[in-house]
Short mmCIF file of N, CA, C and O in Angstrom, two decimals:
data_model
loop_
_atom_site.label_atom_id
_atom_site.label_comp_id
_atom_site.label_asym_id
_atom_site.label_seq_id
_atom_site.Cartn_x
_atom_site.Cartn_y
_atom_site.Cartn_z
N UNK A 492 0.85 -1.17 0.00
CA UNK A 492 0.00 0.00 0.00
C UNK A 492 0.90 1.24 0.00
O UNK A 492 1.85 1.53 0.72
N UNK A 493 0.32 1.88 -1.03
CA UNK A 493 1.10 3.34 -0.84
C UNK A 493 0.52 4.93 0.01
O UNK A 493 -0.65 5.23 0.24
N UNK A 494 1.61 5.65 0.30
CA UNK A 494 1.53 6.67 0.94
C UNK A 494 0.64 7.62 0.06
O UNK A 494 0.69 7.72 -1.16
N UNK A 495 -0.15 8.27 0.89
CA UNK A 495 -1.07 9.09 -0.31
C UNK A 495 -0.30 11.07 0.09
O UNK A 495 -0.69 11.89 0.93
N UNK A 496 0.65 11.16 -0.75
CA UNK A 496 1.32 12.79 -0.11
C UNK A 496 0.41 14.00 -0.48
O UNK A 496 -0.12 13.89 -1.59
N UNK A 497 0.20 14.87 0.07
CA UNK A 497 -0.35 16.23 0.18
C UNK A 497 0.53 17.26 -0.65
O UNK A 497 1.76 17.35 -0.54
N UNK A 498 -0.21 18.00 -1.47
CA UNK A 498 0.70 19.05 -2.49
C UNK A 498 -0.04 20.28 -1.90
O UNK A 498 -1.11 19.90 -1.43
N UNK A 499 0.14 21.64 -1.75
CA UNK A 499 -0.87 22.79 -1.69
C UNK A 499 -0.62 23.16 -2.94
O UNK A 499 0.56 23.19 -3.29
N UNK A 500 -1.42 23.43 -3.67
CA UNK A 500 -1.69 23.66 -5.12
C UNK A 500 -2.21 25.39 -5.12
O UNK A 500 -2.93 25.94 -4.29
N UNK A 501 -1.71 25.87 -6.07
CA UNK A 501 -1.91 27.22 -6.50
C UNK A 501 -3.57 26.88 -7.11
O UNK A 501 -3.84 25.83 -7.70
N UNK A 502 -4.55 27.94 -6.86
CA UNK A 502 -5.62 28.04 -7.78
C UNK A 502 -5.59 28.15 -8.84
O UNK A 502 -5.10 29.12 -9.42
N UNK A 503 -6.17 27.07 -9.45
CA UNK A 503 -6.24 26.95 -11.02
C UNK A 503 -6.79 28.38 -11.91
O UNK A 503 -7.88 28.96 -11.92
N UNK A 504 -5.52 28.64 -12.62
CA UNK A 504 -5.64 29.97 -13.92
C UNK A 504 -6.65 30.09 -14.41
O UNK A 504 -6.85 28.88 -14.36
N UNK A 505 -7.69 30.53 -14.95
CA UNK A 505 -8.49 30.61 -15.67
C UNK A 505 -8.54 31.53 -16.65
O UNK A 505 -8.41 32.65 -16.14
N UNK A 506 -8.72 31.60 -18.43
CA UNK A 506 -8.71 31.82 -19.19
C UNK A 506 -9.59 32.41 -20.08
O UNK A 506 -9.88 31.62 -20.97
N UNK A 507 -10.11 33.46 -20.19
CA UNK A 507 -11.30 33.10 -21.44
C UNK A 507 -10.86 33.21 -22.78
O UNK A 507 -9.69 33.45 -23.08
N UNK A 508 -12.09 32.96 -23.86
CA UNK A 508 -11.34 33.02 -25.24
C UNK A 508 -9.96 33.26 -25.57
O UNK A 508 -8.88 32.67 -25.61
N UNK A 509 -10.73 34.90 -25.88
CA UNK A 509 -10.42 35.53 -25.81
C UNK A 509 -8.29 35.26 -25.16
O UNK A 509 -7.47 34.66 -25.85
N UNK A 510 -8.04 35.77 -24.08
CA UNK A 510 -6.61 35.01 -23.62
C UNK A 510 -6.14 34.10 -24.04
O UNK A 510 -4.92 33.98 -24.06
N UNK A 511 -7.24 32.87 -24.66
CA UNK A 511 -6.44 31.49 -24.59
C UNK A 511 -5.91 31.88 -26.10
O UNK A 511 -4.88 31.35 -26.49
N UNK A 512 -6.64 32.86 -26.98
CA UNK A 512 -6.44 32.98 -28.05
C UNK A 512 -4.55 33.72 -28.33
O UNK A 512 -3.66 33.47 -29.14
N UNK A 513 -4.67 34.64 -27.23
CA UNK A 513 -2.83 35.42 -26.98
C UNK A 513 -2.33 33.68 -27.00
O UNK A 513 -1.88 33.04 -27.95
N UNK A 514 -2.69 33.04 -25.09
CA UNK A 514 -1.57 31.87 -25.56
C UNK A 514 -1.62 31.18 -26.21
O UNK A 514 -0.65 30.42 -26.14
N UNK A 515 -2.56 30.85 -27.22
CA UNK A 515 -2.49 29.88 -28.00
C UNK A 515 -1.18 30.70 -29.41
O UNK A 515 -0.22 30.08 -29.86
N UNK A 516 -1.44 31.68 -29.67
CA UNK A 516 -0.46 32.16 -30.33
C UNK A 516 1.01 32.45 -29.90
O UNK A 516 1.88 32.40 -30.76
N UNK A 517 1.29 32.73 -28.76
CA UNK A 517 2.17 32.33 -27.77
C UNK A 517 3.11 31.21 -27.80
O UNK A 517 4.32 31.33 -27.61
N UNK A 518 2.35 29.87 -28.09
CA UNK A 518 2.81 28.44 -28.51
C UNK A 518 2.48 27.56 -27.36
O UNK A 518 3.09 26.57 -26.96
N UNK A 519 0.91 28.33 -26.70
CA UNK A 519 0.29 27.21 -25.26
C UNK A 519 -0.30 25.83 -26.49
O UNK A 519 -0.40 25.87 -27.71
N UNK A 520 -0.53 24.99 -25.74
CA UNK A 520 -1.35 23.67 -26.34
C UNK A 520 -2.90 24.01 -25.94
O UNK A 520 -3.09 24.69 -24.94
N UNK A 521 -3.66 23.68 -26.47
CA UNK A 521 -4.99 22.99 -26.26
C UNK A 521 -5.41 21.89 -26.34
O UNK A 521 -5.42 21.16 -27.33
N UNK A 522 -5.89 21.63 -25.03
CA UNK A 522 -6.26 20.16 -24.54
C UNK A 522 -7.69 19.99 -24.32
O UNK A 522 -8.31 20.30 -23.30
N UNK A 523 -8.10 19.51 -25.27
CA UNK A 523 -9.74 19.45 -25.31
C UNK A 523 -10.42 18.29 -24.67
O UNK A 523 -10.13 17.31 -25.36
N UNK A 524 -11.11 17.97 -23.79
CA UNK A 524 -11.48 17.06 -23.24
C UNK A 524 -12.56 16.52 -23.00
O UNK A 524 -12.88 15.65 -22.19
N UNK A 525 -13.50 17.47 -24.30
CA UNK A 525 -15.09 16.72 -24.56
C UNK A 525 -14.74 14.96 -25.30
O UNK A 525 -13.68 14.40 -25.61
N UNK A 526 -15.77 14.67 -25.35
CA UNK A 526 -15.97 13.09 -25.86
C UNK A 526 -15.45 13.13 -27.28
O UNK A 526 -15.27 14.24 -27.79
N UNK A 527 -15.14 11.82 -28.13
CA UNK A 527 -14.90 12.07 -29.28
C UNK A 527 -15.75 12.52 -30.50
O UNK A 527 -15.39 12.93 -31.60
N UNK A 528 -16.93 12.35 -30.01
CA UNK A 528 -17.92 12.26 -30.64
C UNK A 528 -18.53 13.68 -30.74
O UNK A 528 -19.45 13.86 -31.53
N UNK A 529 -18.06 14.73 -29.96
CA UNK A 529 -18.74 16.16 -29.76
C UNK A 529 -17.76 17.07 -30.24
O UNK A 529 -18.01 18.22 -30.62
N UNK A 530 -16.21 16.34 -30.21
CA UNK A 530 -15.19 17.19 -31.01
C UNK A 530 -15.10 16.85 -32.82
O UNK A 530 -14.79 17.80 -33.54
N UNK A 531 -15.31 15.80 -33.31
CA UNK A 531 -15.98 15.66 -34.70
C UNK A 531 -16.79 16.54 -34.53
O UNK A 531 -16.33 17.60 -34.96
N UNK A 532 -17.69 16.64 -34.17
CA UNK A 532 -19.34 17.44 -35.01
C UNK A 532 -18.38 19.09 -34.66
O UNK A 532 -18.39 19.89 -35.60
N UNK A 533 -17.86 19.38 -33.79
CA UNK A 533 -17.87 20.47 -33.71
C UNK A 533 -16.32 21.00 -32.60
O UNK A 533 -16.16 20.69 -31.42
N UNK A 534 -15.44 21.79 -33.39
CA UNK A 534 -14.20 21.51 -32.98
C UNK A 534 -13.97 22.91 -32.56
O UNK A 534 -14.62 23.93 -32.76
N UNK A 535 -12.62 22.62 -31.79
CA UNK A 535 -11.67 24.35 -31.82
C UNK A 535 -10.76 24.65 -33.15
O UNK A 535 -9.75 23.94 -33.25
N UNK A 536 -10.99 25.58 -34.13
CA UNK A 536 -10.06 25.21 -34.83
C UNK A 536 -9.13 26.38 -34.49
O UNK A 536 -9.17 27.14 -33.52
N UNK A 537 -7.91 26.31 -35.94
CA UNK A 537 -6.78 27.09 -35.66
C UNK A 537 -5.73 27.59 -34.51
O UNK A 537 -5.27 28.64 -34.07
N UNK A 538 -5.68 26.64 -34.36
CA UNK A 538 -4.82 26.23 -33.22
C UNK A 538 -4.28 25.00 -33.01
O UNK A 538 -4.82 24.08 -33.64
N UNK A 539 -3.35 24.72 -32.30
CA UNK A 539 -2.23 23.67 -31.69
C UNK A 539 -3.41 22.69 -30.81
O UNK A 539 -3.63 23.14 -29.69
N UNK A 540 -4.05 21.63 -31.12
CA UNK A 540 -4.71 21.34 -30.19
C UNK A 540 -4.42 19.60 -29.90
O UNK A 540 -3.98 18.89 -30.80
N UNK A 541 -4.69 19.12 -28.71
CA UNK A 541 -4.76 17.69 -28.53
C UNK A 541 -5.97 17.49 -27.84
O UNK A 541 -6.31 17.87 -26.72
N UNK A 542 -6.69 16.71 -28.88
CA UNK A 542 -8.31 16.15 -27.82
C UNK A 542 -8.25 14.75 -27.23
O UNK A 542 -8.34 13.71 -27.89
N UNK A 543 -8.08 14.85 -26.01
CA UNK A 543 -8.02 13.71 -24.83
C UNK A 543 -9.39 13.74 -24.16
O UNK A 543 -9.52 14.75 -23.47
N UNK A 544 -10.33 13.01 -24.17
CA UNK A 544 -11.39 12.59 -23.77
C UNK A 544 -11.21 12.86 -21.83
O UNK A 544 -10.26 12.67 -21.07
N UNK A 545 -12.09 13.17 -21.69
CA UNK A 545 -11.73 13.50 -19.98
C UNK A 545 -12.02 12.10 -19.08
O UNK A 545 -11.60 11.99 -17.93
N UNK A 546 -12.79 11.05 -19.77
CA UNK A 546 -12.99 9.79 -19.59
C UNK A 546 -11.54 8.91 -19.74
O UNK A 546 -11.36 7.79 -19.27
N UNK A 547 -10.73 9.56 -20.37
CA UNK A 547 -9.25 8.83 -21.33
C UNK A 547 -8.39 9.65 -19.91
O UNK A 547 -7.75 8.84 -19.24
N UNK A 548 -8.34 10.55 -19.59
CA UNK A 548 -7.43 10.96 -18.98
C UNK A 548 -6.67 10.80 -18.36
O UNK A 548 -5.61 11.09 -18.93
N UNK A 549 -6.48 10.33 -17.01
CA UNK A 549 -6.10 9.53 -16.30
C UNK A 549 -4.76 8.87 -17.13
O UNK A 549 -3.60 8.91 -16.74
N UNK A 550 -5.17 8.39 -18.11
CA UNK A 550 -4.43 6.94 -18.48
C UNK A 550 -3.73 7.72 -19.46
O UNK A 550 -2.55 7.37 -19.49
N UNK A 551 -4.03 8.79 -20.42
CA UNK A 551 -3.16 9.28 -21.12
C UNK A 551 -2.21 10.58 -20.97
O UNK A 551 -1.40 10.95 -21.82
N UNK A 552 -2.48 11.19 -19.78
CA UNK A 552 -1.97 12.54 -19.55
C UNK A 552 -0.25 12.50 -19.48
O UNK A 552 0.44 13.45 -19.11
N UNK A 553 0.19 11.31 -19.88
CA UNK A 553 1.77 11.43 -20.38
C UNK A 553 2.07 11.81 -22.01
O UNK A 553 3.08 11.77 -22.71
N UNK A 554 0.87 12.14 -22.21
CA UNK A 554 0.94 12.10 -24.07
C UNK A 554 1.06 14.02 -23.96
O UNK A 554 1.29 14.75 -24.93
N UNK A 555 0.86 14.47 -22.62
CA UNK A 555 0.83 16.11 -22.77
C UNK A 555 2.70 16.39 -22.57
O UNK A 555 3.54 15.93 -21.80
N UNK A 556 2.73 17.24 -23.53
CA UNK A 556 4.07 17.71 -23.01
C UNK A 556 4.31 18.32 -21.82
O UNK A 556 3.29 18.88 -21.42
N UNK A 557 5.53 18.50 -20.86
CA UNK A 557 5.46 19.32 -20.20
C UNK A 557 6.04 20.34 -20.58
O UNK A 557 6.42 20.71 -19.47
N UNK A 558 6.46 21.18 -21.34
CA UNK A 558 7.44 22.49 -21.70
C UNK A 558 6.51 23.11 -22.27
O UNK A 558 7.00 24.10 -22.81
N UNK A 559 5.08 23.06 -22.49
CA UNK A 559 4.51 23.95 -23.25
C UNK A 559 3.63 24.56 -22.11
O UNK A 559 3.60 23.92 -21.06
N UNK A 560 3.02 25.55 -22.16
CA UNK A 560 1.57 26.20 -21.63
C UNK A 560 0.80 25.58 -22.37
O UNK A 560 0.95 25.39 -23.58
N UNK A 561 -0.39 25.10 -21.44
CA UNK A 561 -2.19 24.34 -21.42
C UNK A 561 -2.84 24.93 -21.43
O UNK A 561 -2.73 25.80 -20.57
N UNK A 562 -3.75 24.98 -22.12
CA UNK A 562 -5.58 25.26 -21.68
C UNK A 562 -6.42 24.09 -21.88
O UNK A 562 -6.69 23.52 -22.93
N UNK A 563 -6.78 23.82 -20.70
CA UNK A 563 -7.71 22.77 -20.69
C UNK A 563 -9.25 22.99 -21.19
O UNK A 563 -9.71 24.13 -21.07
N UNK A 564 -10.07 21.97 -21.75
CA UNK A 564 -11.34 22.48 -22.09
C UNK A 564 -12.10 22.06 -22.07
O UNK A 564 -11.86 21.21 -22.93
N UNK A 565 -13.67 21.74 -21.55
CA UNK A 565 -14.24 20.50 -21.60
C UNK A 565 -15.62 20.46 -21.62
O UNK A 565 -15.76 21.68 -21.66
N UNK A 566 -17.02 19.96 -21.63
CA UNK A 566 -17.56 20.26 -21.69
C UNK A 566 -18.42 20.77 -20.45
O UNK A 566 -19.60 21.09 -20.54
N UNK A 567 -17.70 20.80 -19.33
CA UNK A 567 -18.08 21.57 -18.29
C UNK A 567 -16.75 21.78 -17.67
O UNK A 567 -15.86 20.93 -17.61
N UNK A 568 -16.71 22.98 -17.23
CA UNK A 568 -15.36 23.96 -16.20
C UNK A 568 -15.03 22.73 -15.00
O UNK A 568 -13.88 22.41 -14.70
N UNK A 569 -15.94 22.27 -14.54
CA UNK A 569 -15.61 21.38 -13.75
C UNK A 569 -14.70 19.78 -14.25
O UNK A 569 -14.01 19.08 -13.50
N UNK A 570 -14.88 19.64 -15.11
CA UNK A 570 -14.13 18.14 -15.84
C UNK A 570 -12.57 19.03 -15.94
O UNK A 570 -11.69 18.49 -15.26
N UNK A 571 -12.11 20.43 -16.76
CA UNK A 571 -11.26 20.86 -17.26
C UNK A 571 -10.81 21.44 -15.80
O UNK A 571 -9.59 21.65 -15.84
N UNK A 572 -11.42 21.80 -14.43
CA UNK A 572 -10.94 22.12 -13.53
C UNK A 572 -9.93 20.78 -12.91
O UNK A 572 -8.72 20.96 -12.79
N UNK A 573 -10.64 19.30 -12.50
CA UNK A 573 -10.20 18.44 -12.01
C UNK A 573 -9.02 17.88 -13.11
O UNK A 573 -8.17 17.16 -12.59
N UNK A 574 -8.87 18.16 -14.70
CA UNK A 574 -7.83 17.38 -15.42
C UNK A 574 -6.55 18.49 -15.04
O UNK A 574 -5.41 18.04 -15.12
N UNK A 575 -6.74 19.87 -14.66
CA UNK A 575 -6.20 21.01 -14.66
C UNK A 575 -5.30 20.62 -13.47
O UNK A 575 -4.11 20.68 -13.78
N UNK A 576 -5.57 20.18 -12.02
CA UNK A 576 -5.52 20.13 -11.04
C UNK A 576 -4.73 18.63 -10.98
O UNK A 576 -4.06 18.27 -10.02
N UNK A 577 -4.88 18.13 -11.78
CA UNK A 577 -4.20 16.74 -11.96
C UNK A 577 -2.90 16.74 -12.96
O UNK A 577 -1.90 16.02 -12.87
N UNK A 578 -3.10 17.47 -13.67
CA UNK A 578 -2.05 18.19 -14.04
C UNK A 578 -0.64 18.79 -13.41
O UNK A 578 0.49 18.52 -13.83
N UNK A 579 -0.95 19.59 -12.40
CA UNK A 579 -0.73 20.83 -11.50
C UNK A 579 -0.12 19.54 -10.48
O UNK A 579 1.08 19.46 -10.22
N UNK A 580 -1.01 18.69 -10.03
CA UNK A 580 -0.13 17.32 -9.04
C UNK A 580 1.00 16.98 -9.39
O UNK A 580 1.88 16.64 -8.60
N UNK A 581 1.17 17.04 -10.98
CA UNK A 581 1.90 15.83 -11.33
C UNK A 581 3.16 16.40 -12.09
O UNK A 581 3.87 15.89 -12.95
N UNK A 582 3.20 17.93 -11.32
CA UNK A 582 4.41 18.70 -11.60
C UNK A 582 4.33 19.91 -12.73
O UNK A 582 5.27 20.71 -12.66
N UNK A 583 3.17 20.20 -13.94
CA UNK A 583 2.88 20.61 -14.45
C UNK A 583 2.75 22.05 -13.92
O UNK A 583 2.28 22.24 -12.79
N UNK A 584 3.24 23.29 -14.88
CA UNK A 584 3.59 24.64 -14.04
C UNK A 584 2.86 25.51 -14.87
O UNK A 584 2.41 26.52 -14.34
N UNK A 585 2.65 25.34 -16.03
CA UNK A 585 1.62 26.13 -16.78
C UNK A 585 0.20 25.90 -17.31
O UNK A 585 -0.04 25.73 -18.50
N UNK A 586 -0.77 25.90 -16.28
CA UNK A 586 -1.94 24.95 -17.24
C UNK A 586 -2.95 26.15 -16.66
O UNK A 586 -2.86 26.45 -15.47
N UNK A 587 -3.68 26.65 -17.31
CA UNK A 587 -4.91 27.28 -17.25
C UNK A 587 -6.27 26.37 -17.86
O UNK A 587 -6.17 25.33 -18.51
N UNK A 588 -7.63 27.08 -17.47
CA UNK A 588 -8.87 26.41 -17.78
C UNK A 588 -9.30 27.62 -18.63
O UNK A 588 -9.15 28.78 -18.24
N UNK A 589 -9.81 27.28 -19.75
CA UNK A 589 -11.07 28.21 -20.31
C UNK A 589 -12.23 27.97 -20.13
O UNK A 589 -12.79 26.88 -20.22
N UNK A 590 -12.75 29.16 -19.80
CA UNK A 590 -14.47 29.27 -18.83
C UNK A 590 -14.41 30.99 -19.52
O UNK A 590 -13.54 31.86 -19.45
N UNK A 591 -15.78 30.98 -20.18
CA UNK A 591 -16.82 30.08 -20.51
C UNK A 591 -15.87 29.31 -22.10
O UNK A 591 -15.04 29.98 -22.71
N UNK A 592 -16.19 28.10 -22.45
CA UNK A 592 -15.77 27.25 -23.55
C UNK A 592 -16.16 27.57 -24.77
O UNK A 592 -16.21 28.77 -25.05
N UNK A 593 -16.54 26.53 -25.81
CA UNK A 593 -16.73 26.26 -26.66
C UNK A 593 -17.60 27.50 -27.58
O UNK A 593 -17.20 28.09 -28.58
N UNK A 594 -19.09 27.67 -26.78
CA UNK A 594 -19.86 28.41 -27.06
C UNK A 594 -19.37 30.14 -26.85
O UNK A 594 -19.85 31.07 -27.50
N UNK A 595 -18.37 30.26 -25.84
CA UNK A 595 -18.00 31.71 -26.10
C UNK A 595 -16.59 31.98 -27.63
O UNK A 595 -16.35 32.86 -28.45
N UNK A 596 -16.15 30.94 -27.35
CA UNK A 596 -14.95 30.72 -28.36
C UNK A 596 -15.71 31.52 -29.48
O UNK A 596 -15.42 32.65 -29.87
N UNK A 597 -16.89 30.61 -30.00
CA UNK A 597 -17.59 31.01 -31.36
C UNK A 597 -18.47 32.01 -31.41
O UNK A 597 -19.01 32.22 -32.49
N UNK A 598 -18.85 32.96 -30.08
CA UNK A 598 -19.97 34.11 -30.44
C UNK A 598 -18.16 34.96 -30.23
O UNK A 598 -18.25 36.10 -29.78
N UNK A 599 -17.15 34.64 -30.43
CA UNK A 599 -16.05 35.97 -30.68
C UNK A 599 -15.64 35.60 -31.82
O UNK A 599 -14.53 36.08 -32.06
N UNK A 600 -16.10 34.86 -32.76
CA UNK A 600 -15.46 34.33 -34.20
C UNK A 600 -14.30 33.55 -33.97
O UNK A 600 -14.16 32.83 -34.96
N UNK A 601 -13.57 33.37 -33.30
CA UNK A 601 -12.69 32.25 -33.37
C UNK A 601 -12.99 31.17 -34.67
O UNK A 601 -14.07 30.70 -35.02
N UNK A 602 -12.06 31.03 -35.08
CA UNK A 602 -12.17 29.53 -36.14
C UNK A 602 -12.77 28.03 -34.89
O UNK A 602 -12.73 27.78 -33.69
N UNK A 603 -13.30 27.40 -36.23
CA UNK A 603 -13.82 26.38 -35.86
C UNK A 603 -13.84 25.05 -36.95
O UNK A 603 -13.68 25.18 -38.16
N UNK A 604 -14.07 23.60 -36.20
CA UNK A 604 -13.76 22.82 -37.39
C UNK A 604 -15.31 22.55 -37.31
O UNK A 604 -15.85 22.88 -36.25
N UNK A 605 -16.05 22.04 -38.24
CA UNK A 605 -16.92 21.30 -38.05
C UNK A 605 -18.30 22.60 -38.50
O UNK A 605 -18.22 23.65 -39.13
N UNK A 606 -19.70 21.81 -37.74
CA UNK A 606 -20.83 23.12 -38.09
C UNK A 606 -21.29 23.57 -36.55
O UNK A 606 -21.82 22.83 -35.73
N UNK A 607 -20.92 25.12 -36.37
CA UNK A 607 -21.20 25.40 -35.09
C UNK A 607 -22.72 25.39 -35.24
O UNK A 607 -23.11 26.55 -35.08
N UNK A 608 -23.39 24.85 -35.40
CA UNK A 608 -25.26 24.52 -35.39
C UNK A 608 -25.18 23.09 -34.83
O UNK A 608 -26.13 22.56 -34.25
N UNK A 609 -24.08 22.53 -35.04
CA UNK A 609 -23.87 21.27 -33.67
C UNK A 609 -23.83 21.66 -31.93
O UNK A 609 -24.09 20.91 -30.98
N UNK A 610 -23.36 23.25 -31.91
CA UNK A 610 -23.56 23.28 -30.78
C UNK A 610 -24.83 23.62 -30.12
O UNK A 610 -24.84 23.51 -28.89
N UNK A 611 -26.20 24.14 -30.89
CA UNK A 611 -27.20 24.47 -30.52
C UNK A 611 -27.69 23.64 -30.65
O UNK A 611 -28.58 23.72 -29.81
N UNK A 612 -27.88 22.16 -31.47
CA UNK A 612 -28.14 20.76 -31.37
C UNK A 612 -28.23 20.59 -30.04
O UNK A 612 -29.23 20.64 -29.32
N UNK A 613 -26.86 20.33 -29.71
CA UNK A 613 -26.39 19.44 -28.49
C UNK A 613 -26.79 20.28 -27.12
O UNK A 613 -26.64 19.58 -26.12
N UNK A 614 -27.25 21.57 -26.86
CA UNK A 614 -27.83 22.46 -26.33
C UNK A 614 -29.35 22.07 -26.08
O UNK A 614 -29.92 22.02 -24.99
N UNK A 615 -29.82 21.83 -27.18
CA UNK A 615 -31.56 21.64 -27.10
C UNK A 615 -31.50 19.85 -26.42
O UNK A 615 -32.08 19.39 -25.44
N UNK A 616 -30.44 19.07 -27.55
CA UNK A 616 -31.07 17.85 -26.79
C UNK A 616 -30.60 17.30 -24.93
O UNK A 616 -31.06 16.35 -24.31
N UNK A 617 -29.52 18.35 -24.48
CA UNK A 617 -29.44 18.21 -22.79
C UNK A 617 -30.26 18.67 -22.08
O UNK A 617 -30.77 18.11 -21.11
N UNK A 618 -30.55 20.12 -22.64
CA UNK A 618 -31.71 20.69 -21.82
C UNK A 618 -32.83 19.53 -21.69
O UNK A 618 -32.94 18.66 -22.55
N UNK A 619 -33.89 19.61 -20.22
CA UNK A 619 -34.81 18.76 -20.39
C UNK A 619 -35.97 19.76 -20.36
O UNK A 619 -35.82 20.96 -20.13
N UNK A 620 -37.28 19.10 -20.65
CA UNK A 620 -38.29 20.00 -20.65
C UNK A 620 -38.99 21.21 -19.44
O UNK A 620 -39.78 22.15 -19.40
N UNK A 621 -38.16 20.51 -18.63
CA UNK A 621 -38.21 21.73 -16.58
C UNK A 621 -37.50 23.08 -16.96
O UNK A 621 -37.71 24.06 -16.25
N UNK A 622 -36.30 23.19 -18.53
CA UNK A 622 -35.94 24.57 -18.55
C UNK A 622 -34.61 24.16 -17.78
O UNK A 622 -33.85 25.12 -17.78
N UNK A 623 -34.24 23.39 -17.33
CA UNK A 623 -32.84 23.20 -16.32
C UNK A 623 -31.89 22.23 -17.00
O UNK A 623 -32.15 21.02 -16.96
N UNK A 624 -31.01 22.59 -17.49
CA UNK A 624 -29.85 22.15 -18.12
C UNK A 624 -29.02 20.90 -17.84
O UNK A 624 -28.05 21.45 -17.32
N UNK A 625 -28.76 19.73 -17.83
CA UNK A 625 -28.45 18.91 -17.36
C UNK A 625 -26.59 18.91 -17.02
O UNK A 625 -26.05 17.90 -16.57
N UNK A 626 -25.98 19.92 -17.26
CA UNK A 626 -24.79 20.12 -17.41
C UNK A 626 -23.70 21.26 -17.57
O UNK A 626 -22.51 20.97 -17.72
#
């Protein structure tokens, strides 16, 4: 059995577009961490990006470099907070979160891969009929 050690961790950076757009030009990475299936229909484009499933994580987060600056991204602040923070454990010194995501990326024009009418899709079919968002 192993020792479980204690880190005090700096509060996770947070980013919007907008910023991630400086570091992404900068030469930060983007680490996208929706499902595979939601980054097909509808992507970040123009940019340096790696999409790691936040379900995959865990098991692949040696595939991130460490010498670059991160922005994590996901389909909720909370998935991209905990991969951020796991990150940040595991010696990682530059990683920020973008909040708000996907949907602010594209009302500032940012490039995109795919048809941003996938994201108002995937909008109508979480919402449930109470008006309260499942996510």
């Amino acid at each position: 059995m192993s020792e479980t050690s204690v880190k005090d961790l700096p509060e996770v950076r947070l980013a919007c577009p907008s910023t991630s757009q400086r570091m992404l030009a900068e030469g930060a990475l983007l680490i996208d961490l929706r499902p595979p299936e939601a980054v097909a229909k509808l992507g970040f484009g123009g940019c340096d990006l790696r999409a790691i499933p936040f379900a995959e994580f865990e098991d692949r987060w040696t595939e991130i470099p460490r010498e670059r600056a991160l922005i994590l991204v996901g389909d909720s602040g909370t998935q991209a907070r905990k991969a951020a923070y796991f990150l940040m454990y595991q010696g990682f010194a530059d990683v920020a979160v973008m909040e708000p995501g996907l949907e602010r990326w594209i009302a500032r024009g940012f490039p995109v891969t795919g048809d941003p009418a996938a994201l108002a899709e995937a909008s109508a079919a979480c919402c449930s009929g109470a008006g309260s968002c499942c996510g």
